[in-house]
Amino acid sequence: MAKERVLWGVGSARALRVHWALIELGLEYRSERIQSRSGETETPAYRRLNPRGKIPVLEDGGLVLCESGAIVTYLAETYGNGRLIPAGGAERAKYFEWVSFISMEIDATTLYVLRRHEALPEIYGEAPTANAAARGYFDRMITAAARDLEDGRRYLLGAEFSGADILMTTCLDWALAYRVPLPEPWLAYRERTTARPAHGRAEAANAVP
Ligand SMILES: N[C@@H](CCC(=O)N[C@@H](CS)C(=O)NCC(=O)O)C(=O)O
């Protein structure tokens, strides 16, 4: 019998990405509603699943997959039938450019710095200089990236919604939660992506118990 599909993790922007992709694709899954920094990622059983002790993790058949960007891309490639990731060519190359840019320049280099040193200084330490630099760098990157929206495209890759939009939207939400100003084209873009029915359902699925 095929193993159940299981998503581990709720209550985080990264987990929301995977809930959203699963729901966009209409895939059944069981949600294990564990949260970061709750002790639930530190149990021996969870560490056997993911020695890094992070959420989200997807179990799909025999596969155990970490890293939200990789999971969204895997789901799109495996179950999308043309949805969430372009089949080939320049559009597919652009998909990977956006996923890499969002994961590195928007998430890891800027928003995660603020997460650690502004929101959780009791764990990661105070770093006001790094925080100010992260805010400035975010502004530079997101303003430059807004130029791609100038041609009036609906989503990052054009007319079709993709996994890159899932990642970008969760980062924009995250930025707003930290009172990081967003250029107007990104606010309008976020209105479009969050209007998708799957986004609302994913937020409900990702809500903390
Ligand atoms: N790059 C990873 C980051 C995963 C991550 O840092 N998850 C956080 C919650 S958003 C977590 O599990 N933190 C718990 C911890 O660091 O112990 C991804 O995109 O999946």
mmCIF file with all atom_site columns, C-alpha atoms and ligand atoms in Angstrom:
data_model
loop_
_atom_site.group_PDB
_atom_site.id
_atom_site.type_symbol
_atom_site.label_atom_id
_atom_site.label_alt_id
_atom_site.label_comp_id
_atom_site.label_asym_id
_atom_site.label_entity_id
_atom_site.label_seq_id
_atom_site.pdbx_PDB_ins_code
_atom_site.Cartn_x
_atom_site.Cartn_y
_atom_site.Cartn_z
_atom_site.occupancy
_atom_site.B_iso_or_equiv
_atom_site.pdbx_formal_charge
_atom_site.auth_seq_id
_atom_site.auth_comp_id
_atom_site.auth_asym_id
_atom_site.auth_atom_id
_atom_site.pdbx_PDB_model_num
ATOM   1   C CA  . MET A 1 1   ? 0.000  0.000  0.000   1.00 0.00 ? 1   MET A CA  1
ATOM   2   C CA  . ALA A 1 2   ? 1.315  3.478  -0.862  1.00 0.00 ? 2   ALA A CA  1
ATOM   3   C CA  . LYS A 1 3   ? 2.494  5.458  2.124   1.00 0.00 ? 3   LYS A CA  1
ATOM   4   C CA  . GLU A 1 4   ? 0.414  8.422  3.193   1.00 0.00 ? 4   GLU A CA  1
ATOM   5   C CA  . ARG A 1 5   ? 1.511  11.918 2.156   1.00 0.00 ? 5   ARG A CA  1
ATOM   6   C CA  . VAL A 1 6   ? 2.374  13.882 5.299   1.00 0.00 ? 6   VAL A CA  1
ATOM   7   C CA  . LEU A 1 7   ? 3.336  17.520 5.802   1.00 0.00 ? 7   LEU A CA  1
ATOM   8   C CA  . TRP A 1 8   ? 5.095  18.337 9.047   1.00 0.00 ? 8   TRP A CA  1
ATOM   9   C CA  . GLY A 1 9   ? 4.764  21.917 10.223  1.00 0.00 ? 9   GLY A CA  1
ATOM   10  C CA  . VAL A 1 10  ? 2.318  24.753 10.832  1.00 0.00 ? 10  VAL A CA  1
ATOM   11  C CA  . GLY A 1 11  ? 2.557  28.328 11.989  1.00 0.00 ? 11  GLY A CA  1
ATOM   12  C CA  . SER A 1 12  ? 5.429  29.435 9.775   1.00 0.00 ? 12  SER A CA  1
ATOM   13  C CA  . ALA A 1 13  ? 5.838  31.240 6.454   1.00 0.00 ? 13  ALA A CA  1
ATOM   14  C CA  . ARG A 1 14  ? 7.910  28.328 5.150   1.00 0.00 ? 14  ARG A CA  1
ATOM   15  C CA  . ALA A 1 15  ? 5.286  25.731 6.096   1.00 0.00 ? 15  ALA A CA  1
ATOM   16  C CA  . LEU A 1 16  ? 2.569  27.900 4.525   1.00 0.00 ? 16  LEU A CA  1
ATOM   17  C CA  . ARG A 1 17  ? 4.368  27.562 1.190   1.00 0.00 ? 17  ARG A CA  1
ATOM   18  C CA  . VAL A 1 18  ? 3.950  23.801 1.185   1.00 0.00 ? 18  VAL A CA  1
ATOM   19  C CA  . HIS A 1 19  ? 0.326  23.835 2.388   1.00 0.00 ? 19  HIS A CA  1
ATOM   20  C CA  . TRP A 1 20  ? -0.402 26.306 -0.401  1.00 0.00 ? 20  TRP A CA  1
ATOM   21  C CA  . ALA A 1 21  ? 1.280  24.201 -3.128  1.00 0.00 ? 21  ALA A CA  1
ATOM   22  C CA  . LEU A 1 22  ? -0.500 21.032 -1.980  1.00 0.00 ? 22  LEU A CA  1
ATOM   23  C CA  . ILE A 1 23  ? -3.851 22.830 -1.986  1.00 0.00 ? 23  ILE A CA  1
ATOM   24  C CA  . GLU A 1 24  ? -3.243 24.510 -5.364  1.00 0.00 ? 24  GLU A CA  1
ATOM   25  C CA  . LEU A 1 25  ? -2.591 21.052 -6.809  1.00 0.00 ? 25  LEU A CA  1
ATOM   26  C CA  . GLY A 1 26  ? -5.588 19.468 -5.075  1.00 0.00 ? 26  GLY A CA  1
ATOM   27  C CA  . LEU A 1 27  ? -3.432 16.859 -3.329  1.00 0.00 ? 27  LEU A CA  1
ATOM   28  C CA  . GLU A 1 28  ? -4.637 14.971 -0.256  1.00 0.00 ? 28  GLU A CA  1
ATOM   29  C CA  . TYR A 1 29  ? -2.289 15.028 2.723   1.00 0.00 ? 29  TYR A CA  1
ATOM   30  C CA  . ARG A 1 30  ? -2.171 14.578 6.446   1.00 0.00 ? 30  ARG A CA  1
ATOM   31  C CA  . SER A 1 31  ? -1.009 17.612 8.392   1.00 0.00 ? 31  SER A CA  1
ATOM   32  C CA  . GLU A 1 32  ? 1.238  16.995 11.403  1.00 0.00 ? 32  GLU A CA  1
ATOM   33  C CA  . ARG A 1 33  ? 0.669  20.225 13.245  1.00 0.00 ? 33  ARG A CA  1
ATOM   34  C CA  . ILE A 1 34  ? 4.033  20.716 14.907  1.00 0.00 ? 34  ILE A CA  1
ATOM   35  C CA  . GLN A 1 35  ? 5.606  24.143 15.458  1.00 0.00 ? 35  GLN A CA  1
ATOM   36  C CA  . SER A 1 36  ? 9.158  25.474 15.566  1.00 0.00 ? 36  SER A CA  1
ATOM   37  C CA  . ARG A 1 37  ? 10.651 26.286 18.975  1.00 0.00 ? 37  ARG A CA  1
ATOM   38  C CA  . SER A 1 38  ? 7.939  24.275 20.712  1.00 0.00 ? 38  SER A CA  1
ATOM   39  C CA  . GLY A 1 39  ? 10.177 21.285 21.467  1.00 0.00 ? 39  GLY A CA  1
ATOM   40  C CA  . GLU A 1 40  ? 8.222  19.266 18.902  1.00 0.00 ? 40  GLU A CA  1
ATOM   41  C CA  . THR A 1 41  ? 11.085 19.432 16.357  1.00 0.00 ? 41  THR A CA  1
ATOM   42  C CA  . GLU A 1 42  ? 13.533 18.172 18.976  1.00 0.00 ? 42  GLU A CA  1
ATOM   43  C CA  . THR A 1 43  ? 12.017 14.792 19.787  1.00 0.00 ? 43  THR A CA  1
ATOM   44  C CA  . PRO A 1 44  ? 14.131 11.735 18.839  1.00 0.00 ? 44  PRO A CA  1
ATOM   45  C CA  . ALA A 1 45  ? 11.385 10.595 16.446  1.00 0.00 ? 45  ALA A CA  1
ATOM   46  C CA  . TYR A 1 46  ? 11.345 13.925 14.600  1.00 0.00 ? 46  TYR A CA  1
ATOM   47  C CA  . ARG A 1 47  ? 15.155 14.111 14.530  1.00 0.00 ? 47  ARG A CA  1
ATOM   48  C CA  . ARG A 1 48  ? 15.173 10.697 12.846  1.00 0.00 ? 48  ARG A CA  1
ATOM   49  C CA  . LEU A 1 49  ? 12.916 12.169 10.165  1.00 0.00 ? 49  LEU A CA  1
ATOM   50  C CA  . ASN A 1 50  ? 14.829 15.468 9.894   1.00 0.00 ? 50  ASN A CA  1
ATOM   51  C CA  . PRO A 1 51  ? 18.146 15.631 11.755  1.00 0.00 ? 51  PRO A CA  1
ATOM   52  C CA  . ARG A 1 52  ? 18.186 19.412 11.098  1.00 0.00 ? 52  ARG A CA  1
ATOM   53  C CA  . GLY A 1 53  ? 15.142 19.770 13.363  1.00 0.00 ? 53  GLY A CA  1
ATOM   54  C CA  . LYS A 1 54  ? 13.362 22.173 11.026  1.00 0.00 ? 54  LYS A CA  1
ATOM   55  C CA  . ILE A 1 55  ? 9.901  22.512 9.543   1.00 0.00 ? 55  ILE A CA  1
ATOM   56  C CA  . PRO A 1 56  ? 8.522  22.057 6.941   1.00 0.00 ? 56  PRO A CA  1
ATOM   57  C CA  . VAL A 1 57  ? 9.184  18.428 5.972   1.00 0.00 ? 57  VAL A CA  1
ATOM   58  C CA  . LEU A 1 58  ? 7.182  16.507 3.401   1.00 0.00 ? 58  LEU A CA  1
ATOM   59  C CA  . GLU A 1 59  ? 6.895  12.729 3.385   1.00 0.00 ? 59  GLU A CA  1
ATOM   60  C CA  . ASP A 1 60  ? 5.673  11.408 0.063   1.00 0.00 ? 60  ASP A CA  1
ATOM   61  C CA  . GLY A 1 61  ? 5.863  7.662  -0.464  1.00 0.00 ? 61  GLY A CA  1
ATOM   62  C CA  . GLY A 1 62  ? 9.433  6.753  0.478   1.00 0.00 ? 62  GLY A CA  1
ATOM   63  C CA  . LEU A 1 63  ? 10.692 10.307 0.032   1.00 0.00 ? 63  LEU A CA  1
ATOM   64  C CA  . VAL A 1 64  ? 11.482 12.611 2.956   1.00 0.00 ? 64  VAL A CA  1
ATOM   65  C CA  . LEU A 1 65  ? 12.071 16.147 1.685   1.00 0.00 ? 65  LEU A CA  1
ATOM   66  C CA  . CYS A 1 66  ? 13.181 19.318 3.500   1.00 0.00 ? 66  CYS A CA  1
ATOM   67  C CA  . GLU A 1 67  ? 13.521 22.943 2.315   1.00 0.00 ? 67  GLU A CA  1
ATOM   68  C CA  . SER A 1 68  ? 10.319 24.703 1.377   1.00 0.00 ? 68  SER A CA  1
ATOM   69  C CA  . GLY A 1 69  ? 11.512 25.830 -2.063  1.00 0.00 ? 69  GLY A CA  1
ATOM   70  C CA  . ALA A 1 70  ? 12.603 22.310 -2.972  1.00 0.00 ? 70  ALA A CA  1
ATOM   71  C CA  . ILE A 1 71  ? 9.332  20.827 -1.704  1.00 0.00 ? 71  ILE A CA  1
ATOM   72  C CA  . VAL A 1 72  ? 7.170  23.272 -3.683  1.00 0.00 ? 72  VAL A CA  1
ATOM   73  C CA  . THR A 1 73  ? 9.243  22.558 -6.809  1.00 0.00 ? 73  THR A CA  1
ATOM   74  C CA  . TYR A 1 74  ? 9.067  18.779 -6.268  1.00 0.00 ? 74  TYR A CA  1
ATOM   75  C CA  . LEU A 1 75  ? 5.278  18.913 -5.911  1.00 0.00 ? 75  LEU A CA  1
ATOM   76  C CA  . ALA A 1 76  ? 4.959  21.037 -9.048  1.00 0.00 ? 76  ALA A CA  1
ATOM   77  C CA  . GLU A 1 77  ? 7.213  18.775 -11.094 1.00 0.00 ? 77  GLU A CA  1
ATOM   78  C CA  . THR A 1 78  ? 5.686  15.552 -9.834  1.00 0.00 ? 78  THR A CA  1
ATOM   79  C CA  . TYR A 1 79  ? 1.983  16.397 -9.717  1.00 0.00 ? 79  TYR A CA  1
ATOM   80  C CA  . GLY A 1 80  ? 1.571  19.704 -11.538 1.00 0.00 ? 80  GLY A CA  1
ATOM   81  C CA  . ASN A 1 81  ? 0.851  18.472 -15.072 1.00 0.00 ? 81  ASN A CA  1
ATOM   82  C CA  . GLY A 1 82  ? 1.858  21.913 -16.283 1.00 0.00 ? 82  GLY A CA  1
ATOM   83  C CA  . ARG A 1 83  ? 0.756  23.792 -13.162 1.00 0.00 ? 83  ARG A CA  1
ATOM   84  C CA  . LEU A 1 84  ? 3.091  25.708 -10.808 1.00 0.00 ? 84  LEU A CA  1
ATOM   85  C CA  . ILE A 1 85  ? 6.246  25.186 -12.916 1.00 0.00 ? 85  ILE A CA  1
ATOM   86  C CA  . PRO A 1 86  ? 6.861  25.747 -16.640 1.00 0.00 ? 86  PRO A CA  1
ATOM   87  C CA  . ALA A 1 87  ? 7.664  22.609 -18.619 1.00 0.00 ? 87  ALA A CA  1
ATOM   88  C CA  . GLY A 1 88  ? 10.857 23.939 -20.182 1.00 0.00 ? 88  GLY A CA  1
ATOM   89  C CA  . GLY A 1 89  ? 12.690 26.656 -22.003 1.00 0.00 ? 89  GLY A CA  1
ATOM   90  C CA  . ALA A 1 90  ? 13.346 30.189 -20.833 1.00 0.00 ? 90  ALA A CA  1
ATOM   91  C CA  . GLU A 1 91  ? 10.272 30.262 -18.567 1.00 0.00 ? 91  GLU A CA  1
ATOM   92  C CA  . ARG A 1 92  ? 11.535 27.270 -16.618 1.00 0.00 ? 92  ARG A CA  1
ATOM   93  C CA  . ALA A 1 93  ? 14.970 28.897 -16.300 1.00 0.00 ? 93  ALA A CA  1
ATOM   94  C CA  . LYS A 1 94  ? 13.252 32.039 -14.981 1.00 0.00 ? 94  LYS A CA  1
ATOM   95  C CA  . TYR A 1 95  ? 11.317 29.923 -12.460 1.00 0.00 ? 95  TYR A CA  1
ATOM   96  C CA  . PHE A 1 96  ? 14.600 28.732 -10.983 1.00 0.00 ? 96  PHE A CA  1
ATOM   97  C CA  . GLU A 1 97  ? 16.037 32.236 -11.051 1.00 0.00 ? 97  GLU A CA  1
ATOM   98  C CA  . TRP A 1 98  ? 13.089 33.523 -8.999  1.00 0.00 ? 98  TRP A CA  1
ATOM   99  C CA  . VAL A 1 99  ? 13.196 30.612 -6.536  1.00 0.00 ? 99  VAL A CA  1
ATOM   100 C CA  . SER A 1 100 ? 16.903 31.135 -5.995  1.00 0.00 ? 100 SER A CA  1
ATOM   101 C CA  . PHE A 1 101 ? 16.566 34.919 -5.687  1.00 0.00 ? 101 PHE A CA  1
ATOM   102 C CA  . ILE A 1 102 ? 13.671 34.689 -3.236  1.00 0.00 ? 102 ILE A CA  1
ATOM   103 C CA  . SER A 1 103 ? 15.274 31.953 -1.120  1.00 0.00 ? 103 SER A CA  1
ATOM   104 C CA  . MET A 1 104 ? 18.669 33.622 -0.898  1.00 0.00 ? 104 MET A CA  1
ATOM   105 C CA  . GLU A 1 105 ? 18.351 37.369 -1.363  1.00 0.00 ? 105 GLU A CA  1
ATOM   106 C CA  . ILE A 1 106 ? 14.874 37.942 0.073   1.00 0.00 ? 106 ILE A CA  1
ATOM   107 C CA  . ASP A 1 107 ? 14.440 35.168 2.651   1.00 0.00 ? 107 ASP A CA  1
ATOM   108 C CA  . ALA A 1 108 ? 17.855 34.105 3.979   1.00 0.00 ? 108 ALA A CA  1
ATOM   109 C CA  . THR A 1 109 ? 19.858 37.294 3.571   1.00 0.00 ? 109 THR A CA  1
ATOM   110 C CA  . THR A 1 110 ? 17.274 39.796 4.751   1.00 0.00 ? 110 THR A CA  1
ATOM   111 C CA  . LEU A 1 111 ? 13.980 38.603 6.269   1.00 0.00 ? 111 LEU A CA  1
ATOM   112 C CA  . TYR A 1 112 ? 15.565 35.748 8.199   1.00 0.00 ? 112 TYR A CA  1
ATOM   113 C CA  . VAL A 1 113 ? 18.118 38.182 9.629   1.00 0.00 ? 113 VAL A CA  1
ATOM   114 C CA  . LEU A 1 114 ? 15.228 40.294 10.956  1.00 0.00 ? 114 LEU A CA  1
ATOM   115 C CA  . ARG A 1 115 ? 13.474 37.178 12.189  1.00 0.00 ? 115 ARG A CA  1
ATOM   116 C CA  . ARG A 1 116 ? 16.509 36.167 14.179  1.00 0.00 ? 116 ARG A CA  1
ATOM   117 C CA  . HIS A 1 117 ? 17.832 39.454 15.476  1.00 0.00 ? 117 HIS A CA  1
ATOM   118 C CA  . GLU A 1 118 ? 14.713 41.643 15.732  1.00 0.00 ? 118 GLU A CA  1
ATOM   119 C CA  . ALA A 1 119 ? 11.992 39.098 16.543  1.00 0.00 ? 119 ALA A CA  1
ATOM   120 C CA  . LEU A 1 120 ? 14.013 36.507 18.474  1.00 0.00 ? 120 LEU A CA  1
ATOM   121 C CA  . PRO A 1 121 ? 17.008 38.337 20.033  1.00 0.00 ? 121 PRO A CA  1
ATOM   122 C CA  . GLU A 1 122 ? 16.722 36.224 23.180  1.00 0.00 ? 122 GLU A CA  1
ATOM   123 C CA  . ILE A 1 123 ? 17.787 33.198 21.086  1.00 0.00 ? 123 ILE A CA  1
ATOM   124 C CA  . TYR A 1 124 ? 19.988 34.663 18.359  1.00 0.00 ? 124 TYR A CA  1
ATOM   125 C CA  . GLY A 1 125 ? 21.333 37.829 19.992  1.00 0.00 ? 125 GLY A CA  1
ATOM   126 C CA  . GLU A 1 126 ? 20.979 41.559 19.389  1.00 0.00 ? 126 GLU A CA  1
ATOM   127 C CA  . ALA A 1 127 ? 22.428 42.786 16.072  1.00 0.00 ? 127 ALA A CA  1
ATOM   128 C CA  . PRO A 1 128 ? 21.152 46.300 15.327  1.00 0.00 ? 128 PRO A CA  1
ATOM   129 C CA  . THR A 1 129 ? 23.761 46.958 12.633  1.00 0.00 ? 129 THR A CA  1
ATOM   130 C CA  . ALA A 1 130 ? 22.899 43.725 10.824  1.00 0.00 ? 130 ALA A CA  1
ATOM   131 C CA  . ASN A 1 131 ? 19.188 44.524 11.128  1.00 0.00 ? 131 ASN A CA  1
ATOM   132 C CA  . ALA A 1 132 ? 19.605 47.997 9.608   1.00 0.00 ? 132 ALA A CA  1
ATOM   133 C CA  . ALA A 1 133 ? 21.733 46.550 6.803   1.00 0.00 ? 133 ALA A CA  1
ATOM   134 C CA  . ALA A 1 134 ? 19.130 43.824 6.164   1.00 0.00 ? 134 ALA A CA  1
ATOM   135 C CA  . ARG A 1 135 ? 16.349 46.410 5.865   1.00 0.00 ? 135 ARG A CA  1
ATOM   136 C CA  . GLY A 1 136 ? 18.420 48.475 3.430   1.00 0.00 ? 136 GLY A CA  1
ATOM   137 C CA  . TYR A 1 137 ? 19.385 45.425 1.386   1.00 0.00 ? 137 TYR A CA  1
ATOM   138 C CA  . PHE A 1 138 ? 15.779 44.200 1.249   1.00 0.00 ? 138 PHE A CA  1
ATOM   139 C CA  . ASP A 1 139 ? 14.678 47.584 -0.067  1.00 0.00 ? 139 ASP A CA  1
ATOM   140 C CA  . ARG A 1 140 ? 17.378 47.548 -2.747  1.00 0.00 ? 140 ARG A CA  1
ATOM   141 C CA  . MET A 1 141 ? 16.538 44.008 -3.890  1.00 0.00 ? 141 MET A CA  1
ATOM   142 C CA  . ILE A 1 142 ? 12.745 44.298 -3.843  1.00 0.00 ? 142 ILE A CA  1
ATOM   143 C CA  . THR A 1 143 ? 12.841 47.695 -5.609  1.00 0.00 ? 143 THR A CA  1
ATOM   144 C CA  . ALA A 1 144 ? 15.105 46.313 -8.332  1.00 0.00 ? 144 ALA A CA  1
ATOM   145 C CA  . ALA A 1 145 ? 12.914 43.230 -8.713  1.00 0.00 ? 145 ALA A CA  1
ATOM   146 C CA  . ALA A 1 146 ? 9.809  45.413 -9.094  1.00 0.00 ? 146 ALA A CA  1
ATOM   147 C CA  . ARG A 1 147 ? 11.121 46.421 -12.503 1.00 0.00 ? 147 ARG A CA  1
ATOM   148 C CA  . ASP A 1 148 ? 10.136 42.966 -13.725 1.00 0.00 ? 148 ASP A CA  1
ATOM   149 C CA  . LEU A 1 149 ? 6.503  43.833 -12.950 1.00 0.00 ? 149 LEU A CA  1
ATOM   150 C CA  . GLU A 1 150 ? 6.584  46.990 -15.087 1.00 0.00 ? 150 GLU A CA  1
ATOM   151 C CA  . ASP A 1 151 ? 5.380  45.112 -18.174 1.00 0.00 ? 151 ASP A CA  1
ATOM   152 C CA  . GLY A 1 152 ? 2.034  44.542 -16.429 1.00 0.00 ? 152 GLY A CA  1
ATOM   153 C CA  . ARG A 1 153 ? 2.468  40.816 -15.878 1.00 0.00 ? 153 ARG A CA  1
ATOM   154 C CA  . ARG A 1 154 ? 0.026  39.212 -13.470 1.00 0.00 ? 154 ARG A CA  1
ATOM   155 C CA  . TYR A 1 155 ? 2.495  36.820 -11.838 1.00 0.00 ? 155 TYR A CA  1
ATOM   156 C CA  . LEU A 1 156 ? 6.285  36.506 -11.681 1.00 0.00 ? 156 LEU A CA  1
ATOM   157 C CA  . LEU A 1 157 ? 6.477  34.395 -14.828 1.00 0.00 ? 157 LEU A CA  1
ATOM   158 C CA  . GLY A 1 158 ? 3.695  36.148 -16.718 1.00 0.00 ? 158 GLY A CA  1
ATOM   159 C CA  . ALA A 1 159 ? 0.103  34.983 -16.950 1.00 0.00 ? 159 ALA A CA  1
ATOM   160 C CA  . GLU A 1 160 ? 0.588  31.684 -15.118 1.00 0.00 ? 160 GLU A CA  1
ATOM   161 C CA  . PHE A 1 161 ? 0.784  31.400 -11.338 1.00 0.00 ? 161 PHE A CA  1
ATOM   162 C CA  . SER A 1 162 ? 3.774  29.315 -10.188 1.00 0.00 ? 162 SER A CA  1
ATOM   163 C CA  . GLY A 1 163 ? 5.613  28.025 -7.141  1.00 0.00 ? 163 GLY A CA  1
ATOM   164 C CA  . ALA A 1 164 ? 7.789  31.142 -7.334  1.00 0.00 ? 164 ALA A CA  1
ATOM   165 C CA  . ASP A 1 165 ? 4.670  33.226 -6.599  1.00 0.00 ? 165 ASP A CA  1
ATOM   166 C CA  . ILE A 1 166 ? 3.994  31.097 -3.540  1.00 0.00 ? 166 ILE A CA  1
ATOM   167 C CA  . LEU A 1 167 ? 7.479  31.796 -2.220  1.00 0.00 ? 167 LEU A CA  1
ATOM   168 C CA  . MET A 1 168 ? 7.392  35.506 -3.050  1.00 0.00 ? 168 MET A CA  1
ATOM   169 C CA  . THR A 1 169 ? 3.966  36.071 -1.496  1.00 0.00 ? 169 THR A CA  1
ATOM   170 C CA  . THR A 1 170 ? 4.980  34.472 1.802   1.00 0.00 ? 170 THR A CA  1
ATOM   171 C CA  . CYS A 1 171 ? 8.041  36.738 1.880   1.00 0.00 ? 171 CYS A CA  1
ATOM   172 C CA  . LEU A 1 172 ? 5.936  39.851 1.192   1.00 0.00 ? 172 LEU A CA  1
ATOM   173 C CA  . ASP A 1 173 ? 3.588  38.844 4.034   1.00 0.00 ? 173 ASP A CA  1
ATOM   174 C CA  . TRP A 1 174 ? 6.592  38.368 6.242   1.00 0.00 ? 174 TRP A CA  1
ATOM   175 C CA  . ALA A 1 175 ? 8.004  41.797 5.284   1.00 0.00 ? 175 ALA A CA  1
ATOM   176 C CA  . LEU A 1 176 ? 4.708  43.534 6.065   1.00 0.00 ? 176 LEU A CA  1
ATOM   177 C CA  . ALA A 1 177 ? 4.569  41.780 9.434   1.00 0.00 ? 177 ALA A CA  1
ATOM   178 C CA  . TYR A 1 178 ? 7.982  43.343 10.195  1.00 0.00 ? 178 TYR A CA  1
ATOM   179 C CA  . ARG A 1 179 ? 6.826  46.782 8.983   1.00 0.00 ? 179 ARG A CA  1
ATOM   180 C CA  . VAL A 1 180 ? 9.210  46.676 6.038   1.00 0.00 ? 180 VAL A CA  1
ATOM   181 C CA  . PRO A 1 181 ? 7.843  49.038 3.360   1.00 0.00 ? 181 PRO A CA  1
ATOM   182 C CA  . LEU A 1 182 ? 6.974  47.486 -0.011  1.00 0.00 ? 182 LEU A CA  1
ATOM   183 C CA  . PRO A 1 183 ? 6.947  49.272 -3.375  1.00 0.00 ? 183 PRO A CA  1
ATOM   184 C CA  . GLU A 1 184 ? 3.419  49.730 -4.727  1.00 0.00 ? 184 GLU A CA  1
ATOM   185 C CA  . PRO A 1 185 ? 3.777  47.183 -7.584  1.00 0.00 ? 185 PRO A CA  1
ATOM   186 C CA  . TRP A 1 186 ? 4.477  44.476 -5.000  1.00 0.00 ? 186 TRP A CA  1
ATOM   187 C CA  . LEU A 1 187 ? 1.435  45.478 -2.928  1.00 0.00 ? 187 LEU A CA  1
ATOM   188 C CA  . ALA A 1 188 ? -0.760 45.188 -6.036  1.00 0.00 ? 188 ALA A CA  1
ATOM   189 C CA  . TYR A 1 189 ? 0.889  41.882 -6.943  1.00 0.00 ? 189 TYR A CA  1
ATOM   190 C CA  . ARG A 1 190 ? 0.242  40.542 -3.436  1.00 0.00 ? 190 ARG A CA  1
ATOM   191 C CA  . GLU A 1 191 ? -3.435 41.505 -3.743  1.00 0.00 ? 191 GLU A CA  1
ATOM   192 C CA  . ARG A 1 192 ? -3.634 39.258 -6.811  1.00 0.00 ? 192 ARG A CA  1
ATOM   193 C CA  . THR A 1 193 ? -1.813 36.260 -5.340  1.00 0.00 ? 193 THR A CA  1
ATOM   194 C CA  . THR A 1 194 ? -3.596 36.316 -1.987  1.00 0.00 ? 194 THR A CA  1
ATOM   195 C CA  . ALA A 1 195 ? -6.984 36.546 -3.740  1.00 0.00 ? 195 ALA A CA  1
ATOM   196 C CA  . ARG A 1 196 ? -6.526 32.948 -4.919  1.00 0.00 ? 196 ARG A CA  1
ATOM   197 C CA  . PRO A 1 197 ? -8.886 30.628 -3.022  1.00 0.00 ? 197 PRO A CA  1
ATOM   198 C CA  . ALA A 1 198 ? -6.043 28.217 -2.284  1.00 0.00 ? 198 ALA A CA  1
ATOM   199 C CA  . HIS A 1 199 ? -4.210 30.948 -0.377  1.00 0.00 ? 199 HIS A CA  1
ATOM   200 C CA  . GLY A 1 200 ? -7.031 31.357 2.135   1.00 0.00 ? 200 GLY A CA  1
ATOM   201 C CA  . ARG A 1 201 ? -7.321 27.605 2.564   1.00 0.00 ? 201 ARG A CA  1
ATOM   202 C CA  . ALA A 1 202 ? -3.566 27.319 3.046   1.00 0.00 ? 202 ALA A CA  1
ATOM   203 C CA  . GLU A 1 203 ? -3.581 30.025 5.714   1.00 0.00 ? 203 GLU A CA  1
ATOM   204 C CA  . ALA A 1 204 ? -6.282 28.105 7.579   1.00 0.00 ? 204 ALA A CA  1
ATOM   205 C CA  . ALA A 1 205 ? -4.263 24.891 7.251   1.00 0.00 ? 205 ALA A CA  1
ATOM   206 C CA  . ASN A 1 206 ? -1.112 26.650 8.519   1.00 0.00 ? 206 ASN A CA  1
ATOM   207 C CA  . ALA A 1 207 ? -2.829 28.342 11.482  1.00 0.00 ? 207 ALA A CA  1
ATOM   208 C CA  . VAL A 1 208 ? -1.474 27.337 14.864  1.00 0.00 ? 208 VAL A CA  1
ATOM   209 C CA  . PRO A 1 209 ? -3.707 25.031 16.911  1.00 0.00 ? 209 PRO A CA  1
HETATM 210 N N1  . LIG B 2 .   ? 15.396 27.057 4.497   1.00 0.00 ? 1   LIG B N1  1
HETATM 211 C C1  . LIG B 2 .   ? 14.417 26.330 5.245   1.00 0.00 ? 1   LIG B C1  1
HETATM 212 C C2  . LIG B 2 .   ? 14.194 27.037 6.570   1.00 0.00 ? 1   LIG B C2  1
HETATM 213 C C3  . LIG B 2 .   ? 13.373 26.197 7.509   1.00 0.00 ? 1   LIG B C3  1
HETATM 214 C C4  . LIG B 2 .   ? 13.268 26.877 8.844   1.00 0.00 ? 1   LIG B C4  1
HETATM 215 O O1  . LIG B 2 .   ? 14.173 27.615 9.291   1.00 0.00 ? 1   LIG B O1  1
HETATM 216 N N2  . LIG B 2 .   ? 12.155 26.642 9.539   1.00 0.00 ? 1   LIG B N2  1
HETATM 217 C C5  . LIG B 2 .   ? 11.947 27.255 10.817  1.00 0.00 ? 1   LIG B C5  1
HETATM 218 C C6  . LIG B 2 .   ? 10.490 27.665 10.953  1.00 0.00 ? 1   LIG B C6  1
HETATM 219 S S1  . LIG B 2 .   ? 10.059 28.796 9.673   1.00 0.00 ? 1   LIG B S1  1
HETATM 220 C C7  . LIG B 2 .   ? 12.241 26.243 11.900  1.00 0.00 ? 1   LIG B C7  1
HETATM 221 O O2  . LIG B 2 .   ? 11.931 25.078 11.761  1.00 0.00 ? 1   LIG B O2  1
HETATM 222 N N3  . LIG B 2 .   ? 12.848 26.690 12.976  1.00 0.00 ? 1   LIG B N3  1
HETATM 223 C C8  . LIG B 2 .   ? 13.113 25.837 14.096  1.00 0.00 ? 1   LIG B C8  1
HETATM 224 C C9  . LIG B 2 .   ? 14.488 25.912 14.558  1.00 0.00 ? 1   LIG B C9  1
HETATM 225 O O3  . LIG B 2 .   ? 15.299 26.647 13.955  1.00 0.00 ? 1   LIG B O3  1
HETATM 226 O O4  . LIG B 2 .   ? 14.782 25.212 15.501  1.00 0.00 ? 1   LIG B O4  1
HETATM 227 C C10 . LIG B 2 .   ? 13.116 26.209 4.428   1.00 0.00 ? 1   LIG B C10 1
HETATM 228 O O5  . LIG B 2 .   ? 12.865 27.088 3.596   1.00 0.00 ? 1   LIG B O5  1
HETATM 229 O O6  . LIG B 2 .   ? 12.378 25.238 4.609   1.00 0.00 ? 1   LIG B O6  1
#
